[in-house]
Amino acid sequence: MKDGLGSVQSALVLGGGSDIGLATARTLVAERARTIVLAARKPDALVNEAEDLRRRGAREVDLVEFDADALETHAAFVEDVFERHGDIDLVLVAFGVLGDQAVAERDPHAALRVLHTNLLGAVSAIIPVVERLRAQGHGDLVVLSSVAGERGRRSNFVYGSSKAGLDVFCQGLGDSLAGSGVHVTIVRPGFVHTKMTRPIAPPPLATTPQAVARAIVEGVRSGADIVWVPAPMRFVMSGLRHLPRAIFRKLEI
Amino acid sequence: MSQTAVGTERLLTGWGRTAPTRAEVLPATGVADVEAALASAGPRGVLARGLGRSYGDVAQNAGGRVLDLTPMDGVRAFDAGRGLLIAGAGATLDRLLPGLLAAGWFPPVTPGTRFVTLGGVLANDVHGKNHHADGSIADHVVSFELLSPAEGSRTIAPASDAETFWATAGGLGLTGVMTEVTLKLLRVETSRVVVDTERAGDIDDLMARMEDGDHRYRYSVAWIDCLASGGSLGRSVLTRADHAALEILPQKDRDRPLDYHLRSLPEVPAAVPRLVGRATARAFNELWFRKAPREERGRIMPLAPFFYPLDAPGGWNRLYGRRGFVQHQLVLPFGEETVLRRALELLSGSGSASFLAVVKRFGPGHGFLSFPMPGWTLALDLPTGGRGLGRLLDTLDHMVAGAGGRVYLAKDSRLSPDLLGAMYPELDRWREVRERLDPDHVLRSDLDRRLGLTDSKRKAVVA
């Protein structure tokens, strides 16, 4: 159960091998979380990370196999995790792929792979998760969106469109869950230094997985609906969103 | 209500308004309703709830059913000669008080609010300002009707079934649903108290005054300024009182000595900004200390403002804003005064503003999960959201557990499960009774899940 100060006791991280997923798990454990379930495509590769979480105070770290693209496995996967661990206080959807924008613009298969993982995979996992959270009468669902979903930009609109779809899905989902005891927090980071973004030159306001993790934990604590990381990103994106198209098109972003 | 009864889905919190969870709330109008609810409980179980004045999550049951016991508030018998009251577990002190007082009786123990049910006060084994003299509410309960999943409805008295009685008194609603309570009342001659007030310059001065003089009074409590530090660490206003005898009332009041009036202030609106912060707390504490007389003897005042100062404005908990507050109450055994002093130093140095911090001395407690033990208790209101508050309270918890003390589960919303066993050494004894009365764990609460009150055995098997 979440406690009176907003700390959770148990968390499931989908995309448990991702930099943001792991950073969040570490932050949660520092804030007294006892059970961490890391769901990843290759759980065996996370043995050291699991040991690290135990050293930091986690009582139970469970590594489970989860393939975001294997949509047909998601319902059974969610069922299994909740059956074995009981109540899960927080579910973080942290998986995603960036794709190669230049390739994806010309190769429909490449574009669809990005949409499949980031949008279909996420929606497919979120729906059974939410069913379980509803049934237990409490819980936080935290979904990693992106500032890239705020306005289509030529440099990343394939990735951006997948996050835009996910973001809108979760906005409506959050409203539909009012009164259910389940709360949805959408996290919109700017550029984050991670394995996924290593090939790209960092723009201004680039942030770190640790900063995103801290923002997630604080957002859950305060019951935020949308969390921008870093916080000023909110105003930057608000400005960009309202720029006239003719000007926006000329920006090198 | 039949087995297909459908309740209302509601988000519930404790009085501290933190950590809301959803439950299906069903009104219980009689024993049959409770029986039906226990028999038809789903996987998330059932829990009885009264007026929801517990601060934390003890009266919540996420995803399950919550039985609203407040309709079961009837008085079945009141023996005005002997001071015996038999009433439904949903009966509230607020509704009972006028009738009891008119007949010259008063609840033997009352918490700081009269908006509590008999079932609620017994399930949390509440104490009042007279714990050092009179013990907690369970010490005045003759018997109660307990409806448990395994044993049905039974009358439980301390002499006939001590295990069940002391597992249920303070048992947080997890051994069964109490449906009726028989209470031995306290005889009073008037509806007034006679109060002595004095200031104590620091914590040592306060403890000395209380050790020296508490036994001369039925009621004793000290408000303590948790923001004061250094030489005035623990400066306090000590208030001690007794029920006023008829002959000390002014002549004009003597022909109607049991009059009982309530002065009410307007309700705090549903949406107010947080008005409680460090600056306001400091100003409030300063004012409270200054306005108290250095020493005043024999002041006669009505019962309500003495016992229930916070009940005058309805919904005072909203002053803490949307994120609510936590109430923290600890007790340290006598002999651990240095730990109490250390706790006050930590609090005053932390910047976590506490508006109303209260110190009093406890006598012995008896329930397996009852909070009171002989020692010093300190109660704090703390707004959530303060930086480092969680760590501060964790530190306090470890100090308290290490010194053989405990925190009050009726108010808790954040204790670590690791410390539960150290704080409540009779936990296993309580679990045995619970397993007997509710082997399938039909009775569940959020606090139960959070602290693993009943889960540990099952988890141990899995691991």
XYZ file of C-alpha atoms in Angstrom:
716
model
C 0.000 0.000 0.000
C 1.021 3.576 -0.614
C 1.698 5.210 2.727
C 0.485 8.500 4.151
C 3.498 10.341 2.786
C 3.066 8.939 -0.729
C 5.766 6.246 -0.686
C 4.884 2.942 -2.343
C 5.770 -0.511 -1.082
C 5.747 -2.427 -4.361
C 6.398 -1.559 -7.996
C 6.342 -3.265 -11.369
C 8.615 -1.737 -14.008
C 7.801 -2.639 -17.598
C 11.025 -1.943 -19.398
C 12.924 -2.853 -16.250
C 16.246 -2.841 -18.041
C 15.883 0.716 -19.309
C 17.946 3.465 -17.743
C 14.891 5.369 -16.560
C 13.207 2.200 -15.322
C 16.219 1.196 -13.251
C 16.842 4.703 -11.949
C 13.215 4.857 -10.840
C 13.457 1.467 -9.155
C 16.517 2.652 -7.213
C 14.773 5.869 -6.181
C 11.693 3.950 -5.050
C 13.807 1.596 -2.953
C 15.524 4.595 -1.365
C 12.010 5.777 -0.479
C 11.238 2.470 1.273
C 9.762 0.349 -1.551
C 10.158 -3.314 -0.559
C 9.162 -5.262 -3.657
C 10.456 -4.460 -7.143
C 9.450 -6.460 -10.199
C 11.655 -5.729 -13.193
C 10.056 -6.900 -16.426
C 12.427 -7.003 -19.370
C 13.022 -8.880 -22.584
C 16.240 -10.332 -21.172
C 15.736 -10.571 -17.417
C 18.908 -12.641 -16.972
C 20.950 -9.615 -17.979
C 19.634 -7.739 -14.896
C 21.059 -9.973 -12.197
C 23.605 -7.382 -11.094
C 21.018 -4.610 -11.080
C 18.748 -6.800 -8.962
C 21.553 -7.441 -6.500
C 22.203 -3.714 -6.355
C 18.534 -3.049 -5.515
C 18.676 -5.639 -2.726
C 21.800 -4.012 -1.340
C 19.939 -0.724 -1.299
C 17.210 -2.241 0.841
C 14.703 -4.003 -1.426
C 13.302 -7.129 0.261
C 12.290 -8.830 -2.923
C 13.471 -8.207 -6.474
C 11.782 -10.328 -9.094
C 13.141 -10.513 -12.641
C 10.529 -11.551 -15.162
C 10.538 -11.927 -18.909
C 8.386 -9.459 -20.771
C 8.344 -8.702 -24.477
C 6.499 -5.499 -25.274
C 5.958 -6.639 -28.860
C 4.474 -10.007 -27.925
C 1.044 -8.502 -27.403
C -0.687 -11.857 -27.027
C 1.378 -12.611 -23.894
C 0.566 -9.439 -21.983
C -2.676 -10.432 -20.264
C -1.208 -13.655 -18.874
C 1.977 -11.857 -17.889
C 0.089 -9.252 -15.855
C -2.097 -11.912 -14.274
C 0.959 -13.866 -13.196
C 2.774 -10.892 -11.644
C -0.239 -9.797 -9.605
C -1.053 -13.343 -8.530
C 2.448 -13.915 -7.248
C 3.018 -10.563 -5.579
C -0.410 -9.455 -4.440
C -1.079 -5.751 -4.558
C 1.241 -3.714 -6.773
C 1.216 -0.079 -5.714
C 2.928 1.419 -8.736
C 3.293 0.262 -12.337
C 5.790 2.136 -14.497
C 5.593 1.764 -18.257
C 9.160 2.612 -19.241
C 9.822 0.594 -22.367
C 10.145 2.181 -25.758
C 12.274 2.369 -28.869
C 13.520 5.439 -30.647
C 13.928 3.951 -34.107
C 15.868 5.599 -36.878
C 13.842 8.540 -38.134
C 15.543 8.690 -41.536
C 14.964 4.993 -42.191
C 11.457 4.975 -40.768
C 10.360 7.792 -43.037
C 10.968 5.554 -46.067
C 10.494 2.053 -44.714
C 6.969 1.381 -43.476
C 8.133 -1.697 -41.568
C 10.639 0.369 -39.619
C 7.989 2.987 -38.817
C 5.499 0.348 -37.760
C 8.055 -1.287 -35.473
C 8.321 1.956 -33.504
C 4.548 2.348 -33.331
C 4.111 -1.315 -32.457
C 6.381 -1.212 -29.432
C 5.689 2.275 -28.137
C 1.966 2.499 -28.786
C 0.429 -0.931 -29.351
C 2.737 -2.667 -26.891
C 2.054 -0.057 -24.230
C -1.725 -0.021 -24.705
C -1.806 -3.787 -24.766
C 0.033 -3.981 -21.420
C -1.701 -1.027 -19.801
C -5.221 -2.368 -20.211
C -4.758 -5.569 -18.170
C -2.631 -3.663 -15.639
C -5.415 -1.149 -15.127
C -7.935 -3.951 -14.690
C -5.865 -5.319 -11.829
C -5.315 -1.898 -10.259
C -9.044 -1.206 -10.449
C -9.792 -4.493 -8.742
C -7.394 -3.803 -5.886
C -8.945 -0.360 -5.455
C -5.698 1.598 -5.435
C -2.537 2.102 -7.423
C -0.478 4.442 -9.531
C 0.132 3.931 -13.217
C 3.067 5.973 -14.483
C 3.554 6.137 -18.225
C 6.598 7.531 -19.984
C 5.451 9.791 -22.749
C 7.769 12.376 -24.297
C 7.897 16.010 -25.254
C 8.261 14.592 -28.765
C 4.534 13.809 -28.627
C 3.589 17.435 -28.049
C 4.021 18.611 -31.628
C 5.179 16.717 -34.682
C 8.692 17.665 -35.577
C 10.531 16.631 -38.702
C 13.462 15.260 -36.703
C 11.474 12.644 -34.745
C 7.864 12.456 -35.864
C 7.706 8.668 -36.050
C 8.779 8.304 -32.428
C 6.769 11.433 -31.603
C 3.575 10.079 -33.101
C 3.873 6.866 -31.085
C 4.240 8.890 -27.881
C 1.439 11.269 -28.915
C -0.918 8.327 -29.286
C 0.140 6.881 -25.957
C -0.107 10.257 -24.260
C -3.677 10.885 -25.474
C -4.678 7.355 -24.533
C -3.394 7.917 -21.013
C -4.990 11.344 -20.640
C -8.407 9.871 -21.274
C -7.597 6.797 -19.225
C -6.666 8.965 -16.249
C -9.966 10.800 -16.428
C -11.917 7.571 -16.804
C -10.302 6.276 -13.612
C -11.412 9.196 -11.433
C -12.950 7.769 -8.274
C -11.498 4.298 -8.861
C -8.550 4.703 -6.513
C -6.221 4.358 -9.512
C -4.226 7.370 -10.611
C -2.422 7.875 -13.904
C 0.674 10.057 -14.144
C 1.976 10.936 -17.580
C 5.674 11.763 -17.650
C 6.954 13.957 -20.468
C 10.712 14.108 -20.367
C 12.739 16.152 -22.785
C 15.979 14.706 -24.044
C 17.340 12.158 -21.542
C 20.887 10.809 -21.625
C 20.262 7.063 -21.939
C 21.340 4.007 -23.893
C 18.460 4.767 -26.273
C 19.554 8.317 -27.073
C 23.328 7.784 -27.105
C 23.636 8.309 -30.906
C 22.066 11.757 -30.721
C 23.717 15.061 -29.836
C 21.999 16.382 -26.700
C 19.930 19.575 -27.117
C 19.562 22.245 -24.414
C 17.637 21.192 -21.274
C 18.881 17.615 -21.666
C 18.310 15.676 -18.487
C 19.307 12.412 -16.819
C 17.513 9.186 -15.856
C 18.077 10.069 -12.200
C 16.303 13.395 -12.649
C 13.405 11.674 -14.398
C 13.260 9.114 -11.589
C 13.126 11.819 -8.932
C 10.402 13.648 -10.868
C 8.387 10.429 -11.164
C 8.579 9.672 -7.444
C 7.706 13.254 -6.535
C 4.852 13.266 -9.086
C 3.389 10.095 -7.616
C 3.744 11.539 -4.121
C 1.897 14.716 -5.015
C -0.690 13.079 -7.276
C 0.443 14.961 -10.395
C -1.376 14.173 -13.638
C 1.441 15.332 -15.899
C 5.113 15.623 -15.016
C 7.552 17.509 -17.219
C 11.260 16.807 -16.881
C 12.944 19.158 -16.453
C 10.040 21.239 -15.192
C 10.688 24.277 -17.468
C 10.108 21.959 -20.461
C 6.431 22.630 -19.906
C 6.827 26.268 -20.881
C 9.239 25.574 -23.720
C 6.805 23.113 -25.265
C 3.872 25.411 -24.664
C 5.733 28.044 -26.676
C 6.662 25.641 -29.453
C 3.151 24.228 -29.656
C 1.711 27.652 -30.406
C 4.304 28.786 -32.900
C 2.790 29.463 -36.319
C 3.474 26.593 -38.687
C 5.481 28.727 -41.107
C 7.969 29.659 -38.388
C 7.990 26.234 -36.736
C 8.892 24.619 -40.040
C 12.023 26.698 -40.321
C 13.341 25.675 -36.895
C 16.140 23.140 -36.882
C 14.553 20.872 -34.307
C -29.791 -6.330 2.723
C -29.568 -9.558 0.802
C -26.413 -11.202 -0.469
C -26.763 -9.319 -3.706
C -26.811 -5.953 -1.964
C -24.879 -3.350 -3.869
C -23.200 -0.516 -2.067
C -21.793 2.762 -3.243
C -18.302 2.922 -4.690
C -16.426 5.568 -2.741
C -12.914 6.828 -2.243
C -12.113 6.626 1.441
C -9.356 8.170 3.485
C -8.732 8.616 7.165
C -9.075 11.968 8.879
C -5.590 12.914 7.669
C -6.887 12.761 4.077
C -3.862 10.910 2.709
C -3.718 7.769 0.484
C -7.321 7.464 -0.748
C -8.492 4.013 -1.827
C -11.778 2.835 -3.314
C -14.219 0.564 -1.576
C -17.837 -0.463 -1.894
C -19.540 1.138 1.073
C -22.614 -0.643 2.428
C -24.728 0.652 5.270
C -25.366 -1.908 8.003
C -28.681 -1.423 9.734
C -28.568 -4.538 11.879
C -26.794 -7.775 12.736
C -28.351 -9.502 9.720
C -26.670 -7.014 7.394
C -23.301 -7.681 8.973
C -23.831 -11.451 8.755
C -24.766 -11.199 5.094
C -21.760 -9.025 4.316
C -19.338 -11.430 5.999
C -20.919 -14.406 4.257
C -20.766 -12.834 0.800
C -17.353 -11.193 1.077
C -15.276 -11.168 -2.079
C -11.526 -11.663 -2.379
C -10.780 -8.190 -1.020
C -12.747 -8.764 2.146
C -14.860 -6.618 4.447
C -14.161 -4.027 7.123
C -16.393 -2.122 9.531
C -16.076 1.658 9.619
C -17.601 4.280 11.863
C -17.108 8.021 11.467
C -13.668 7.793 9.851
C -11.897 9.854 12.518
C -8.830 7.621 12.640
C -6.086 9.569 10.923
C -4.499 6.882 8.777
C -5.706 3.873 6.793
C -7.023 1.680 9.594
C -10.656 2.068 8.442
C -10.081 1.652 4.695
C -10.320 -1.517 2.630
C -9.100 -0.964 -0.932
C -11.030 -2.876 -3.562
C -13.200 -4.538 -0.951
C -16.275 -3.767 1.057
C -16.620 -1.335 3.893
C -19.574 -1.684 6.227
C -20.818 1.659 7.445
C -21.853 0.865 11.015
C -23.232 4.313 11.823
C -26.879 3.291 11.238
C -26.488 0.799 14.112
C -26.608 3.548 16.696
C -29.570 2.553 18.831
C -29.472 2.580 22.631
C -30.861 -0.781 23.758
C -30.648 -0.123 27.465
C -29.479 2.609 29.761
C -29.439 1.919 33.480
C -29.293 5.427 34.895
C -28.985 4.061 38.420
C -25.880 1.969 37.833
C -24.461 3.835 34.858
C -24.602 0.959 32.403
C -25.146 1.659 28.719
C -25.890 -0.933 26.056
C -25.782 0.591 22.588
C -25.112 -0.302 18.973
C -21.495 -0.171 17.855
C -22.401 2.711 15.549
C -23.643 4.925 18.383
C -21.570 8.103 18.605
C -20.389 9.960 21.667
C -21.768 13.120 20.118
C -25.307 11.738 20.083
C -25.016 9.914 23.397
C -23.543 12.756 25.435
C -26.647 14.910 26.048
C -28.681 11.987 27.356
C -25.879 10.577 29.467
C -25.066 13.935 31.020
C -28.685 14.723 31.771
C -28.738 11.575 33.905
C -25.424 12.445 35.580
C -23.104 10.157 33.615
C -20.121 10.688 31.361
C -18.103 8.372 29.091
C -15.374 6.808 31.228
C -12.809 7.589 28.516
C -13.116 10.034 25.668
C -10.697 10.814 22.860
C -10.141 14.372 21.635
C -13.239 14.295 19.469
C -16.801 13.284 20.269
C -17.401 12.267 16.641
C -16.470 8.661 17.265
C -18.495 5.471 17.438
C -18.423 2.970 20.285
C -17.162 0.292 17.909
C -14.458 2.619 16.640
C -13.172 3.628 20.056
C -13.061 0.022 21.204
C -11.463 -1.364 18.018
C -8.692 1.213 18.506
C -8.793 0.941 22.313
C -8.630 4.723 22.568
C -7.305 6.632 25.527
C -8.148 10.055 26.865
C -6.602 12.623 29.128
C -7.316 10.311 32.070
C -5.285 7.303 30.952
C -2.874 7.600 33.880
C -5.844 7.364 36.233
C -8.473 5.284 34.446
C -6.830 3.312 31.627
C -8.269 3.090 28.135
C -11.828 2.526 26.952
C -11.517 -1.274 27.028
C -10.963 -1.117 30.772
C -14.553 0.125 31.107
C -16.251 -2.226 28.678
C -18.356 -4.849 30.409
C -18.870 -6.866 27.246
C -19.514 -6.589 23.526
C -21.249 -8.581 20.817
C -18.720 -9.795 18.276
C -19.728 -11.225 14.931
C -16.767 -13.162 13.552
C -16.574 -15.212 10.348
C -15.690 -18.449 12.185
C -17.749 -18.241 15.338
C -20.789 -16.140 14.452
C -22.265 -13.751 16.986
C -20.988 -14.121 20.548
C -21.015 -12.058 23.709
C -17.433 -11.407 24.759
C -16.519 -10.339 28.283
C -13.029 -10.095 29.772
C -13.751 -12.747 32.375
C -15.387 -15.294 30.078
C -13.074 -15.040 27.052
C -10.060 -12.905 27.829
C -8.164 -13.873 24.649
C -10.945 -12.772 22.323
C -11.686 -9.703 24.404
C -8.110 -8.407 24.446
C -7.483 -9.343 20.807
C -10.574 -7.402 19.758
C -10.109 -4.375 22.016
C -7.475 -2.530 20.023
C -7.703 -5.250 17.356
C -8.393 -2.734 14.570
C -11.562 -4.446 13.398
C -9.757 -7.567 12.202
C -11.157 -10.158 14.610
C -14.798 -9.571 13.740
C -17.423 -6.866 13.607
C -18.565 -5.519 16.948
C -22.289 -4.894 16.815
C -23.121 -3.869 20.374
C -21.143 -2.583 23.352
C -21.955 -2.545 27.059
C -20.137 0.269 28.773
C -19.736 1.224 32.425
C -20.061 4.998 32.698
C -18.535 7.549 35.009
C -20.738 9.345 37.563
C -20.544 13.148 37.355
C -22.321 15.760 39.447
C -22.038 18.553 36.931
C -21.319 19.194 33.272
C -18.251 21.267 34.151
C -14.635 20.587 34.825
C -12.394 22.429 37.220
C -9.074 23.125 35.591
C -5.596 23.984 36.817
C -3.215 25.406 34.239
C 0.481 26.040 34.545
C 3.387 26.721 32.242
C 6.490 24.588 32.183
C 9.683 26.236 30.949
C 11.184 23.138 29.349
C 10.716 19.403 29.003
C 12.452 18.519 32.263
C 10.314 20.992 34.167
C 7.215 19.506 32.508
C 8.083 15.904 33.325
C 8.865 16.817 36.910
C 5.533 18.596 37.313
C 3.620 15.679 35.801
C 5.404 13.027 37.866
C 4.845 15.083 40.940
C 1.199 15.983 40.541
C -0.650 13.918 37.910
C -1.968 11.466 40.510
C -3.990 14.274 42.083
C -6.052 14.767 38.928
C -8.277 12.585 36.786
C -7.288 14.452 33.620
C -3.854 15.638 32.667
C -2.390 16.727 29.362
C 0.343 19.086 28.233
C 0.497 21.024 25.035
C 4.129 21.218 24.022
C 5.855 23.644 21.667
C 7.812 21.414 19.306
C 9.430 24.368 17.589
C 11.059 25.709 20.731
C 14.700 24.711 21.090
C 17.727 25.195 23.290
C 16.924 26.228 26.849
C 13.194 26.251 26.168
C 13.129 22.845 24.451
C 9.794 21.321 25.289
C 8.241 24.392 26.887
C 4.660 23.492 27.606
C 1.307 24.415 28.983
C 0.126 21.764 31.425
C -3.605 21.459 31.923
C -5.064 19.218 34.589
C -8.628 18.853 35.663
C -11.345 16.974 37.465
C -15.061 16.863 37.044
C -16.456 19.741 39.053
C -18.389 18.812 42.159
C -21.775 20.439 42.614
C -20.758 22.544 45.598
C -18.022 24.395 43.754
C -20.347 25.685 41.016
C -21.398 29.306 41.327
C -24.765 29.624 43.052
C -26.550 30.641 39.850
C -25.545 27.393 38.076
C -26.387 24.980 40.867
C -30.022 24.406 40.041
C -29.099 23.233 36.536
C -25.706 21.613 37.080
C -25.887 19.216 34.151
C -26.686 21.695 31.388
C -24.809 20.878 28.210
C -24.504 23.326 25.350
C -22.364 23.215 22.275
C -20.951 26.248 20.643
C -20.230 25.587 17.038
C -18.145 27.494 14.556
C -18.769 27.425 10.830
C -17.552 24.437 8.852
C -14.180 24.794 7.137
C -15.001 25.069 3.414
C -14.293 22.076 1.176
C -11.588 23.857 -0.781
C -9.177 25.969 1.192
C -5.510 26.563 0.505
C -3.116 25.012 2.967
C -3.115 27.383 5.911
C -0.756 25.353 7.988
C 2.924 25.881 7.411
C 6.054 26.512 9.402
C 5.463 30.243 9.797
C 1.855 29.895 10.907
C 2.794 27.027 13.199
C 5.512 29.094 14.840
C 3.172 32.048 15.324
C 0.435 29.800 16.647
C 2.757 28.048 19.074
C 4.130 31.328 20.358
C 0.638 32.715 20.860
C -0.628 29.567 22.531
C 2.210 29.594 25.013
C 1.904 33.326 25.737
C -1.848 33.348 26.135
C -1.770 30.531 28.680
C -1.700 31.768 32.246
C 1.598 31.227 34.047
C -0.419 29.582 36.719
C -4.171 29.400 37.231
C -6.075 27.251 39.713
C -9.683 26.196 39.922
C -11.045 27.577 36.690
C -14.497 26.150 36.035
C -15.301 25.485 32.406
C -17.842 23.480 30.371
C -16.970 19.977 29.215
C -16.982 20.502 25.462
C -14.229 23.098 25.106
C -12.087 21.152 27.558
C -12.442 17.732 25.964
C -13.208 18.648 22.355
C -11.508 21.934 21.473
C -11.076 20.852 17.852
C -14.685 19.808 17.299
C -15.978 23.386 17.172
C -15.084 24.107 13.528
C -16.265 21.161 11.437
C -13.736 19.716 9.024
C -10.634 21.247 10.618
C -8.580 18.612 8.832
C -9.068 20.575 5.611
C -6.800 23.315 6.918
C -3.890 21.125 5.938
C -4.759 21.433 2.251
C -5.207 18.855 -0.462
C -2.290 16.639 0.480
C -3.445 16.258 4.038
C -1.383 15.558 7.109
C -0.080 12.747 9.179
C -0.657 12.410 12.859
C 2.128 10.694 14.716
C 1.831 9.425 18.256
C 4.545 7.565 20.061
C 4.953 6.262 23.572
C 8.222 5.672 25.409
C 8.413 3.598 28.587
C 9.229 5.344 31.847
C 12.996 5.404 32.210
C 13.509 6.421 28.572
C 13.148 10.159 29.214
C 16.413 10.865 27.422
C 14.919 9.408 24.241
C 11.906 11.687 24.571
C 14.238 14.640 24.946
C 16.221 13.494 21.911
C 12.997 13.147 19.916
C 12.037 16.715 20.770
C 15.476 17.929 19.715
C 15.101 16.179 16.377
C 11.643 17.652 15.875
C 12.562 21.192 16.811
C 15.658 21.019 14.628
C 13.879 19.524 11.639
C 11.600 22.354 10.643
C 8.661 19.971 10.366
C 6.052 22.214 11.877
C 3.696 20.609 14.324
C 0.697 22.652 15.334
C -0.633 20.709 18.184
C 1.841 18.530 19.967
C 0.654 16.892 23.118
C 2.412 15.044 25.921
C 0.847 12.909 28.583
C 1.643 10.062 30.930
C 0.136 6.631 30.397
C -0.675 3.874 32.788
C -0.697 0.215 31.749
C -2.545 -1.092 28.672
C -4.030 -4.531 28.158
C -5.092 -5.279 24.581
C -2.665 -7.322 22.482
C -2.414 -4.488 19.965
C -3.390 -1.673 22.319
C -1.197 1.365 22.157
C -0.901 2.529 25.769
C 1.912 1.298 27.989
C 3.285 2.891 31.161
C 5.315 5.810 29.886
C 5.356 9.139 28.117
C 3.306 9.674 24.997
C 3.880 12.406 22.433
C 1.326 13.179 19.697
C 2.048 15.373 16.688
C 0.155 16.742 13.677
C 2.500 17.077 10.729
C 1.584 18.460 7.308
C 2.717 16.136 4.536
C 5.006 17.321 1.792
C 7.669 18.673 4.135
C 11.168 17.822 2.964
C 12.633 14.996 4.920
C 9.522 14.305 6.982
C 9.541 10.601 6.082
C 13.164 10.196 7.141
C 12.585 12.139 10.333
C 9.694 9.879 11.290
C 11.688 6.763 10.337
C 14.446 7.931 12.646
C 11.954 8.535 15.434
C 10.407 5.102 14.871
C 13.762 3.372 15.198
C 14.558 5.307 18.371
C 11.154 4.483 19.800
C 11.284 0.791 18.883
C 14.824 0.546 20.231
C 13.690 2.007 23.548
C 10.829 -0.478 23.844
C 8.169 2.019 22.820
C 5.662 2.018 19.994
C 3.543 4.174 17.701
C -0.251 4.310 17.701
C -1.678 2.233 14.861
C -5.010 4.082 14.951
C -3.132 7.145 13.752
C -0.411 5.522 11.714
C -0.144 5.825 7.965
C 3.541 5.177 7.355
C 5.227 2.885 9.860
C 7.662 0.370 8.371
C 6.399 -3.227 8.690
C 9.861 -4.181 9.972
C 9.256 -2.443 13.291
C 5.795 -3.799 13.996
C 6.938 -6.885 15.894
C 9.338 -4.948 18.110
C 6.692 -2.383 18.950
C 3.912 -4.893 19.536
C 5.447 -7.924 21.247
C 2.045 -9.598 21.603
C 1.474 -9.540 17.840
C 1.774 -13.322 17.477
C -0.697 -13.876 20.278
C -3.077 -11.518 18.499
C -2.517 -13.362 15.205
C -3.487 -16.658 16.817
C -6.835 -15.265 17.914
C -7.361 -13.661 14.545
C -6.639 -16.955 12.772
C -9.187 -18.679 14.982
C -11.923 -16.078 14.463
C -11.196 -15.287 10.819
C -9.179 -18.124 9.275
C -9.963 -17.064 5.699
C -9.035 -13.436 6.299
C -12.427 -12.092 5.388
C -11.714 -9.004 7.479
C -9.117 -6.873 5.764
C -7.932 -3.283 5.928
C -5.392 -1.132 4.150
C -3.385 -0.868 7.356
C -3.430 -4.655 7.599
C -2.035 -4.948 4.067
C 0.478 -2.161 4.526
C 1.944 -3.478 7.762
C 1.457 -7.179 7.086
C -0.514 -7.600 10.304
C -1.891 -10.911 9.090
C 0.021 -11.554 5.886
C 3.409 -12.525 7.189
C 2.712 -16.247 7.518
C 1.407 -16.545 3.985
C 4.361 -14.573 2.624
C 6.782 -16.722 4.598
C 5.396 -19.833 2.940
C 5.748 -18.318 -0.528
C 9.335 -17.211 0.083
